[in-house]
XYZ file of C-alpha atoms in Angstrom:
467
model
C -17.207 -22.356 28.718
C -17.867 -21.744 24.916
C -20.025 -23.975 22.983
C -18.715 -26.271 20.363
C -19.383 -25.319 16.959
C -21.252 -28.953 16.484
C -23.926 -26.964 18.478
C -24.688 -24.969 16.097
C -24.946 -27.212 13.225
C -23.131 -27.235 9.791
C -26.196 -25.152 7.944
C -25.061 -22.232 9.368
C -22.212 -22.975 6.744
C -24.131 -22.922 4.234
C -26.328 -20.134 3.366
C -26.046 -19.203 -0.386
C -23.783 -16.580 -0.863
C -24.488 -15.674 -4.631
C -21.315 -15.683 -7.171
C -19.237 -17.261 -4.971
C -16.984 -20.215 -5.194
C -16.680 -23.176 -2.737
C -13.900 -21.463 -0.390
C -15.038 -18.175 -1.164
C -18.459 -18.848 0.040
C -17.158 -20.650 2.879
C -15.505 -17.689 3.955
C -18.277 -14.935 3.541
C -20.369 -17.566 5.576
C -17.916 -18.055 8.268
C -17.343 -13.872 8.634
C -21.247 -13.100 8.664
C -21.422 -15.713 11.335
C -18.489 -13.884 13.352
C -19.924 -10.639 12.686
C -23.568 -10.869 13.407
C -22.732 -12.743 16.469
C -24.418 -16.604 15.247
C -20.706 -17.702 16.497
C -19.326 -16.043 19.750
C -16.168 -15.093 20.265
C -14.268 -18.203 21.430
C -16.092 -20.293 20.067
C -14.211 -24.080 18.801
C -14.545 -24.913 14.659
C -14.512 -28.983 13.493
C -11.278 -29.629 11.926
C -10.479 -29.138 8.898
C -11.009 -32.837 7.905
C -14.114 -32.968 9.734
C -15.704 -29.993 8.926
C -14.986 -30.912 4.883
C -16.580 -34.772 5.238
C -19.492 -32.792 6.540
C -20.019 -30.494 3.967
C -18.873 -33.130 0.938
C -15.925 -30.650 -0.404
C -11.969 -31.093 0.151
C -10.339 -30.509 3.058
C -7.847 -28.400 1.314
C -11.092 -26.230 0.461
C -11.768 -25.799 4.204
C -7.675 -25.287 5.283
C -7.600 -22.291 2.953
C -10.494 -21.138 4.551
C -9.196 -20.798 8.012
C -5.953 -19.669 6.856
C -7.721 -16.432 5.288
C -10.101 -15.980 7.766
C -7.281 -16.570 10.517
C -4.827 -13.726 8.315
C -7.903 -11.197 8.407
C -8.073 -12.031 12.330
C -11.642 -13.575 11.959
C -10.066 -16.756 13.566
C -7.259 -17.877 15.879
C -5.648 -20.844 15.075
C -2.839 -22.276 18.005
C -1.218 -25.678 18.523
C -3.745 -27.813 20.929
C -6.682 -24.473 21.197
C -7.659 -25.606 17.707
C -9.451 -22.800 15.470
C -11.917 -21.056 17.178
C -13.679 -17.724 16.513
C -11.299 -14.731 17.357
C -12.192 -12.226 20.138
C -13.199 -8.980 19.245
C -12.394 -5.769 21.054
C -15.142 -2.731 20.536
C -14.595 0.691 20.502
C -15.215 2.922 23.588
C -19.028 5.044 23.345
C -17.968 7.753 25.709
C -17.988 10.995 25.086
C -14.150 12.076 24.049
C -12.750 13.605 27.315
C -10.204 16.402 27.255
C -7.025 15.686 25.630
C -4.680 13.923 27.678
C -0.455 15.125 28.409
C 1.062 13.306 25.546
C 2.820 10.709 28.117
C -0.618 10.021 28.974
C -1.712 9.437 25.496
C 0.835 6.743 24.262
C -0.408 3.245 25.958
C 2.550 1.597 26.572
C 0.575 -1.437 24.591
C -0.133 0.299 21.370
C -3.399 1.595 20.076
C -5.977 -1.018 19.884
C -6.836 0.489 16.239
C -5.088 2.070 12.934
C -5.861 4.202 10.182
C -2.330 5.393 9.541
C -1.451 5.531 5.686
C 1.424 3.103 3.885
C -0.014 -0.226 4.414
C -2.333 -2.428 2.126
C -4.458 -4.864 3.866
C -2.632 -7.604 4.953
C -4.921 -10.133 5.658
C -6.487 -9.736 1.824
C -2.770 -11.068 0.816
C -3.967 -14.118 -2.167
C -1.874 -16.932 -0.199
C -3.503 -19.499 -1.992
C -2.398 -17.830 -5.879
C 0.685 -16.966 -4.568
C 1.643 -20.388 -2.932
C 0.666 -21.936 -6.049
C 2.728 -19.465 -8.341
C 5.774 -20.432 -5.935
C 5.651 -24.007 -6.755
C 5.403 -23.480 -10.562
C 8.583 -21.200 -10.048
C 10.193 -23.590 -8.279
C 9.567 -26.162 -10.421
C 10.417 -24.422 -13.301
C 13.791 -22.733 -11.848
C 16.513 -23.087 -14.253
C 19.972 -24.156 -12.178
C 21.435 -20.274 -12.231
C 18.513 -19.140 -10.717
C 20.374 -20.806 -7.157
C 23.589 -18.358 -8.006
C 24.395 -14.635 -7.690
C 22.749 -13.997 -10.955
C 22.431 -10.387 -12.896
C 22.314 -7.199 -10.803
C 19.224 -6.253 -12.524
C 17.396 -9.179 -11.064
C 16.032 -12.389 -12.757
C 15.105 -11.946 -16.619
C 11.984 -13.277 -16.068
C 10.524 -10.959 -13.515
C 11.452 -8.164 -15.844
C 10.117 -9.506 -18.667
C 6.697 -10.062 -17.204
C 7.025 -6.442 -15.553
C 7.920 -4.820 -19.022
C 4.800 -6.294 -20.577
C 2.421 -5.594 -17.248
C 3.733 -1.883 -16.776
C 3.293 -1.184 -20.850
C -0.070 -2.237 -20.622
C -1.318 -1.058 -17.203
C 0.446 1.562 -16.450
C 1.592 3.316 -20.074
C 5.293 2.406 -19.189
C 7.953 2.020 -21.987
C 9.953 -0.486 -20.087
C 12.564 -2.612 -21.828
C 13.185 -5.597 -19.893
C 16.877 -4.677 -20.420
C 16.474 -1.295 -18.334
C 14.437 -2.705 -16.164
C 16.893 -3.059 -12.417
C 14.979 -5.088 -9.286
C 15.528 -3.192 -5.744
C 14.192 -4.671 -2.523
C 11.363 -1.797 -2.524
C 10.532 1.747 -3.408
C 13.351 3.022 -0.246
C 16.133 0.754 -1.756
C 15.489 1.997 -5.113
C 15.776 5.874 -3.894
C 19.078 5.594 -2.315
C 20.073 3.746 -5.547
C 19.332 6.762 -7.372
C 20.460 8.873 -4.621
C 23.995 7.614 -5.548
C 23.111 8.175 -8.640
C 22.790 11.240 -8.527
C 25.856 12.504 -6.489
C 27.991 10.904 -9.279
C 26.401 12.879 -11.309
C 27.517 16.034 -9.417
C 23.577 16.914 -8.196
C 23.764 18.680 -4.445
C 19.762 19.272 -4.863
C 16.683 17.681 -5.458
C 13.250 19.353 -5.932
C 10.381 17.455 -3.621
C 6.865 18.186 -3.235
C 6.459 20.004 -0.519
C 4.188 17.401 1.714
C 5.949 14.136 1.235
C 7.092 10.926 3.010
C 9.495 12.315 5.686
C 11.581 9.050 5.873
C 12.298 9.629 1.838
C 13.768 13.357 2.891
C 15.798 11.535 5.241
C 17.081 9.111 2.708
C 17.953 11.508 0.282
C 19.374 13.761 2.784
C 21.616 10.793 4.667
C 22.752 10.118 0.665
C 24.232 14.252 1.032
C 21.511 15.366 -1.029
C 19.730 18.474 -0.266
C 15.806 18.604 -0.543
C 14.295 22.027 -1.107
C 10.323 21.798 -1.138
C 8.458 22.156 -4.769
C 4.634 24.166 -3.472
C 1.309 22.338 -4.124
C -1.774 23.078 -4.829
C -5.022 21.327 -6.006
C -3.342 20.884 -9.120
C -0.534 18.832 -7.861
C 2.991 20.309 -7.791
C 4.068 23.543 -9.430
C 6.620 22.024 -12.030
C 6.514 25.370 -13.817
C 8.380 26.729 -10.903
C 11.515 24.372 -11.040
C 12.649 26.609 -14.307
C 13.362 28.513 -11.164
C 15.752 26.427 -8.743
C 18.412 25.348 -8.920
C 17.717 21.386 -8.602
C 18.915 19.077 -10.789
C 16.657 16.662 -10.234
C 13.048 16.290 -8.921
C 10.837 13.744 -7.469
C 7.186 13.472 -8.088
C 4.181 11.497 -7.310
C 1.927 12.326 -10.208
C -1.315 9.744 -10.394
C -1.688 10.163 -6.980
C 0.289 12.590 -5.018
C 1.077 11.539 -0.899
C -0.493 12.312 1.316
C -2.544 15.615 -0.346
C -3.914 12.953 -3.020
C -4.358 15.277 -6.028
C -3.243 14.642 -9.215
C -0.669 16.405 -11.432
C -2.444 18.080 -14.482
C -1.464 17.392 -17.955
C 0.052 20.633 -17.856
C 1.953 20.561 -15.859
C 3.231 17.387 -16.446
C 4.233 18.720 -19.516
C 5.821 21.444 -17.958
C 8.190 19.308 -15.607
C 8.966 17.459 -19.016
C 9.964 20.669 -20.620
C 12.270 21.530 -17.663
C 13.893 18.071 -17.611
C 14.531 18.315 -21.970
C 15.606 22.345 -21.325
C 18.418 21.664 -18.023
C 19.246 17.778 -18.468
C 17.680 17.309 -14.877
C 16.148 14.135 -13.875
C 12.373 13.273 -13.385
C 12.273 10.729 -10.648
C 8.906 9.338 -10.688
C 6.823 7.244 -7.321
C 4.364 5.480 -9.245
C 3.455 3.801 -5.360
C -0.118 3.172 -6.049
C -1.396 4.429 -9.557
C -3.904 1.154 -9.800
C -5.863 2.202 -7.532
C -7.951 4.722 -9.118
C -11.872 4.699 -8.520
C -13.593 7.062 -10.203
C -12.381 6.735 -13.973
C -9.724 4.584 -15.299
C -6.196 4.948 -13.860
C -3.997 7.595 -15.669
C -0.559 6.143 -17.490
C 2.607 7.011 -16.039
C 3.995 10.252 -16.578
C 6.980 8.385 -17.764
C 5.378 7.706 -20.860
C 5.923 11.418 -22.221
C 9.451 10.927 -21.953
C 11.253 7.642 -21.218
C 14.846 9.485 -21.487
C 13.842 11.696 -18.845
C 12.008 9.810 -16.302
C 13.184 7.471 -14.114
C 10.008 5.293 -12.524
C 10.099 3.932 -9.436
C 7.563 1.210 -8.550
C 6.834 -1.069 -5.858
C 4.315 -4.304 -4.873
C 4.084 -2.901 -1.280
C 1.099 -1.366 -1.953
C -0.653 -3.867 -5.072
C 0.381 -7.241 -2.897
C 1.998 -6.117 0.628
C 5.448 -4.494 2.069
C 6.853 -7.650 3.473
C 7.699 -9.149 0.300
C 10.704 -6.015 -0.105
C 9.615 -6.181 -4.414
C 10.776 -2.906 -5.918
C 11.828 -1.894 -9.939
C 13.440 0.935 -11.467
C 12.728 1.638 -15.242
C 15.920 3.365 -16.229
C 16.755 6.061 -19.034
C 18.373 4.461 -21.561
C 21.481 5.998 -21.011
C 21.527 5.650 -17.053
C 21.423 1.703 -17.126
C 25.181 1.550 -16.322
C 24.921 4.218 -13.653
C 22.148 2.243 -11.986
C 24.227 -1.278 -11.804
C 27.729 0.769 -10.665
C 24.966 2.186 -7.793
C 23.464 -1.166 -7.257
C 26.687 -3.132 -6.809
C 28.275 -5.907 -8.718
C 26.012 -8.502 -7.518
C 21.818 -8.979 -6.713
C 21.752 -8.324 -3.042
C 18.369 -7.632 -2.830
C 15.119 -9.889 -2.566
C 15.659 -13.535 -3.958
C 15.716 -14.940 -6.780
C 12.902 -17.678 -6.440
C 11.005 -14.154 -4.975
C 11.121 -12.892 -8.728
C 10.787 -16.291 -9.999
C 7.522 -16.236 -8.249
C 6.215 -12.634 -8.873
C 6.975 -13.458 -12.732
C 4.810 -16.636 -12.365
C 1.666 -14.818 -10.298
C 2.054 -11.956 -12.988
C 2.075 -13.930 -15.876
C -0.643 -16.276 -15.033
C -3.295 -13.425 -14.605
C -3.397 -13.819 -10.646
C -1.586 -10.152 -10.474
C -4.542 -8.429 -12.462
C -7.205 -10.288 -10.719
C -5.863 -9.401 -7.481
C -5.505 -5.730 -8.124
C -8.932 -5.816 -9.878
C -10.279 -7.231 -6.467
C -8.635 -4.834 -4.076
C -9.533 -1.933 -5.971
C -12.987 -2.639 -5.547
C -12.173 -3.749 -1.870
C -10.844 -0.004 -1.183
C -13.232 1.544 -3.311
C -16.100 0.126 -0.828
C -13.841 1.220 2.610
C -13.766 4.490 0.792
C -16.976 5.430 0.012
C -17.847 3.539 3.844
C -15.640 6.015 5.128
C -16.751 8.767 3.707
C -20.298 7.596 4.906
C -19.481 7.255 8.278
C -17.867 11.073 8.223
C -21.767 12.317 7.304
C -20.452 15.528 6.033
C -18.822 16.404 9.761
C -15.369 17.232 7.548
C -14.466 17.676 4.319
C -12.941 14.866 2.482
C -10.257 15.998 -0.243
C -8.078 14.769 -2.579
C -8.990 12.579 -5.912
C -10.413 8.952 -5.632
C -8.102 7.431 -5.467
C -5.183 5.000 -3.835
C -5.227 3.385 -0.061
C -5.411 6.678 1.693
C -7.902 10.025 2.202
C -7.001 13.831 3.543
C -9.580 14.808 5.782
C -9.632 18.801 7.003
C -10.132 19.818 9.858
C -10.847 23.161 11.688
C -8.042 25.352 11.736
C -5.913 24.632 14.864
C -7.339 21.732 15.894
C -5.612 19.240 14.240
C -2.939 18.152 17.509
C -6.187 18.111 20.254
C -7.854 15.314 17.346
C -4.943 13.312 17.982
C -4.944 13.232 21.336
C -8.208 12.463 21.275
C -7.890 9.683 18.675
C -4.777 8.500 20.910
C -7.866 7.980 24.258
C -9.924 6.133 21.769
C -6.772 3.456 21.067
C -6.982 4.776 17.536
C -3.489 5.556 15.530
C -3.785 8.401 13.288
C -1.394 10.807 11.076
C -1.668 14.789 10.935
C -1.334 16.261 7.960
C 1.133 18.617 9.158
C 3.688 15.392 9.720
C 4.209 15.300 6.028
C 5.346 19.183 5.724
C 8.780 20.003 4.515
C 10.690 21.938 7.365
C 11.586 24.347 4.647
C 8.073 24.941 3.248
C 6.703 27.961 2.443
C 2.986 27.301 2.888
C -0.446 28.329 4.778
C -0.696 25.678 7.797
C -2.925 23.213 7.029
C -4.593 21.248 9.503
C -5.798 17.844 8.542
C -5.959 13.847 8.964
C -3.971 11.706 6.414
C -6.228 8.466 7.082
C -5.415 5.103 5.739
C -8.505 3.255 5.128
C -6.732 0.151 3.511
C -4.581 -0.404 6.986
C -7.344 -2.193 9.317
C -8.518 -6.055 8.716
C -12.048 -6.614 7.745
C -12.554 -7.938 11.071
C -11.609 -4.453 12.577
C -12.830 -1.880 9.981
C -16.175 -0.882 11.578
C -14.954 -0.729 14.798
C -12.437 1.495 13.839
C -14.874 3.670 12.120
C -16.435 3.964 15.118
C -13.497 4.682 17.086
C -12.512 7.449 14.377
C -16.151 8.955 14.188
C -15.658 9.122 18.204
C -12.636 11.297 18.004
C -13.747 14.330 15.329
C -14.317 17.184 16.593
C-alpha cells in the first residue's frame, strides 16, 4: 500500500522554482518530485480543494495543475482512485539480442515507446489559454456563426491568420483568399481537384516525402514523378525538364531529409512556375520551428500568383483540432470554393471562432515561442545522448531529426528498436517508388512525439538499439 501524499508534507510543494508563476511552479515542483522519485509511483495527491487551502492559492490554480501534469502522463486522475502519481515503465538495459522474425517483433500491445515523426507533443497542448479563448469566442459569436456560413471559413479566423502569416511567416495573405480546410490532407485533395480541372495529369514531388500525400494525390488521378534532393533541398532547376504542371515543395524545412531549399533555387522553381504557368504548391508544416537563426519567410512571398501555401496547426498546437488554410493565387479563389463545395464542411465554426481569439490575444505567439524552445532543448538532448555514435543531419530545425546509419543496416535497427518497445521510422519509408537515388539508410526520429514524462526513457531505449 502507497503512502498518502499528507506523508510527505506540503513543502515538498514548494521549493522555489525561479521565474515561475503560481501553477507553473506548481507543476515543475510536482514533476521533479515524480521524477527524482520524492513521490512513488502510485502514490494519492490532496484534492484539489485541499491541497489549495494548504498552500493559500485557488483551487482553480491547483485543478490546472493536475490537468497538465495528468495530459503529460505525470498523473492519473480516475473517478473514486483520485489523482495519484502515474506509474512509470523503464526501458530494458540488456544488451540488444539478434533481430527478431518480424511477427516476432510487432507486440500485439504496441511499443511501450515512440519517436516516430508527425506529432507535436500532446500533453504541452495550452488547455488553460485555449479554454479561455473558447469562452471569449463563444461569448462573442455573432448569430450566423451557428449556420452554414462562407466556404472559406469564418472571417475572423482569416483575418487574424492574414495578419499572423504576414508577419511570421512573410505571407501575402488577403483574408479574402484565404479558404479554411480541416488540415494540411484536406487541403491537398482540394487542390488535387484543382488541379485535374485544370487539365494537370502530373505533379513534381520531392523525392523523399510523406507517402500518405503520394497516395492522396495519386487516389485524386494525379501522377507523382519524384523531383531528386540533395543537401540543398530539391533540384527545382530540373523541373524546366518534366513535364509536370505542378509541383509540391517543402522549402523551410524539407520532410523527412530536413534541409532547406536555397535561395536559388527557390528562385529557380519561381522562374519555372512564371516561364510554364505551373503551380507552386507550398507545405509550410512547421516553418516556426527554426533553432539556430530566425525562421526563413515563406517561399510564397516571391510570388503570391504562383504559390499556393498550405498550412496547418497540427504541428504549432496539435493534429486533433483538424485546423488547416490555403492562401490562394488571386486568380484560383473560385477554383478553390468550386473544389471545396458550396458549403463549410470542414472543422466548426466556434473552432475558428476560437483559433481567431487564441491568435489574436497573443496566446498563439507565446505558445509557439515556448515550444520552440521546448524542442530546441529535446534536440540538442538528443543529440547528446547520440555522443557522436551517428551522424545527425539535416538543418535545426522543426519536430523531427535524420540520423544515418551504416550502410545496410538500417532494417536490423528496427528490429532491434521494435525488442526495445521503441517505434521508429526508416528513412527509406519516405522514398518515392520511382526514385532515382543512392540508397540511403537512416532513422527519421521524432523527438517532439514522447511526453516529458517518457522522453528520457525513450532516449534510453533509442541509445539501446544503435548499432
Amino acid at each position: 500500500m502507497t503512502d498518502s501524499w499528507a506523508t510527505f508534507g506540503t513543502d515538498l510543494l514548494l521549493e522555489p522554482v525561479p521565474g515561475r508563476g503560481l501553477r507553473a511552479g506548481l507543476c515543475e515542483a510536482l514533476r521533479e518530485a515524480a521524477r527524482t522519485g520524492r513521490l512513488a509511483p502510485g502514490t494519492r495527491l490532496p484534492s484539489s480543494r485541499s491541497l489549495a487551502a494548504d498552500l493559500g492559492i485557488a483551487r482553480n490554480t491547483v485543478a490546472e495543475a493536475y490537468a497538465e501534469l495528468v495530459a503529460e502522463g505525470w498523473l492519473t486522475a480516475r473517478q473514486g482512485s483520485g489523482t495519484r502519481v502515474a506509474e512509470r515503465a523503464r526501458p530494458r538495459k540488456a544488451a540488444v539480442p539478434v533481430p527478431a522474425p518480424a511477427h516476432r517483433a510487432r507486440a500485439s500491445r504496441g511499443p511501450s515507446y515512440s519517436l516516430r515523426p508527425g506529432s507535436p507533443d500532446l500533453g504541452a497542448f495550452p488547455r488553460a489559454a485555449w479554454l479561455a479563448a473558447a469562452r471569449r469566442a463563444m461569448a462573442l459569436a455573432p448569430n450566423d456563426a451557428f449556420g452554414y456560413g462562407d466556404p472559406r471559413g469564418r472571417i475572423e479566423l482569416r483575418e487574424a491568420l492574414a495578419g499572423y502569416l504576414a508577419r511570421a511567416r512573410g505571407v501575402y495573405a488577403d483574408p479574402e483568399r484565404i479558404v479554411l480546410c480541416s488540415g494540411f490532407a484536406h487541403g491537398l485533395v482540394l487542390v488535387a481537384r484543382m488541379l485535374r480541372a485544370r487539365r494537370v495529369r502530373e505533379l513534381a514531388v520531392e523525392s523523399y516525402a510523406v507517402y500518405v500525400h503520394r497516395g492522396l494525390l495519386s487516389d485524386a488521378g494525379l501522377r507523382t514523378v519524384p523531383l531528386r534532393l540533395d543537401g540543398a533541398g530539391a533540384r527545382t532547376e530540373d523541373l524546366a525538364g518534366m513535364s509536370a504542371g505542378a509541383v509540391l515543395l517543402t522549402p523551410a524545412h524539407q520532410f523527412p531529409t530536413g534541409v532547406a531549399l536555397t535561395s536559388a533555387r527557390r528562385a529557380a522553381a519561381v522562374d519555372w512556375a512564371r516561364t510554364t504557368g505551373g503551380l507552386i504548391v507550398e507545405d509550410d508544416y512547421d516553418g516556426e520551428f527554426r533553432y539556430d537563426r530566425q525562421p526563413v519567410g515563406a517561399l510564397q512571398g516571391l510570388d503570391p500568383d504562383r504559390v499556393l501555401y498550405l498550412g496547418t496547426a497540427s504541428k504549432s498546437l496539435a493534429p486533433g483540432l483538424r485546423m488547416g488554410w490555403m492562401v490562394v493565387p488571386p486568380g484560383m479563389l473560385g477554383e478553390a470554393l468550386a473544389a471545396k463545395g458550396r458549403a463549410d464542411w470542414t472543422s466548426s465554426a466556434l473552432d475558428q471562432l476560437t483559433l481567431a481569439q487564441f491568435i489574436a490575444s497573443g496566446a498563439y505567439d507565446r505558445h509557439v515561442r515556448g515550444m520552440r524552445l521546448r524542442y530546441r532543448r529535446r534536440r540538442d538532448q538528443l543529440v547528446a545522448a547520440l555522443d557522436g555514435r551517428v551522424k545527425v543531419s539535416g538543418i535545426a530545425a522543426g519536430l523531427h531529426a535524420v540520423l544515418d546509419l551504416p550502410p545496410g543496416t538500417e532494417r536490423s535497427v528496427l528490429q532491434a528498436a521494435a525488442w526495445h518497445e521503441l517505434a521508429l521510422d526508416g528513412l527509406s519509408m519516405y522514398r518515392h517508388p520511382d526514385a532515382d537515388l543512392p540508397p540511403r539508410d537512416a532513422l527519421v526520429v521524432g523527438y517532439a512525439t514522447p511526453p516529458d514524462s517518457a522522453w528520457g526513457p525513450t532516449l534510453e531505449a533509442l541509445t539501446a538499439t544503435l548499432p
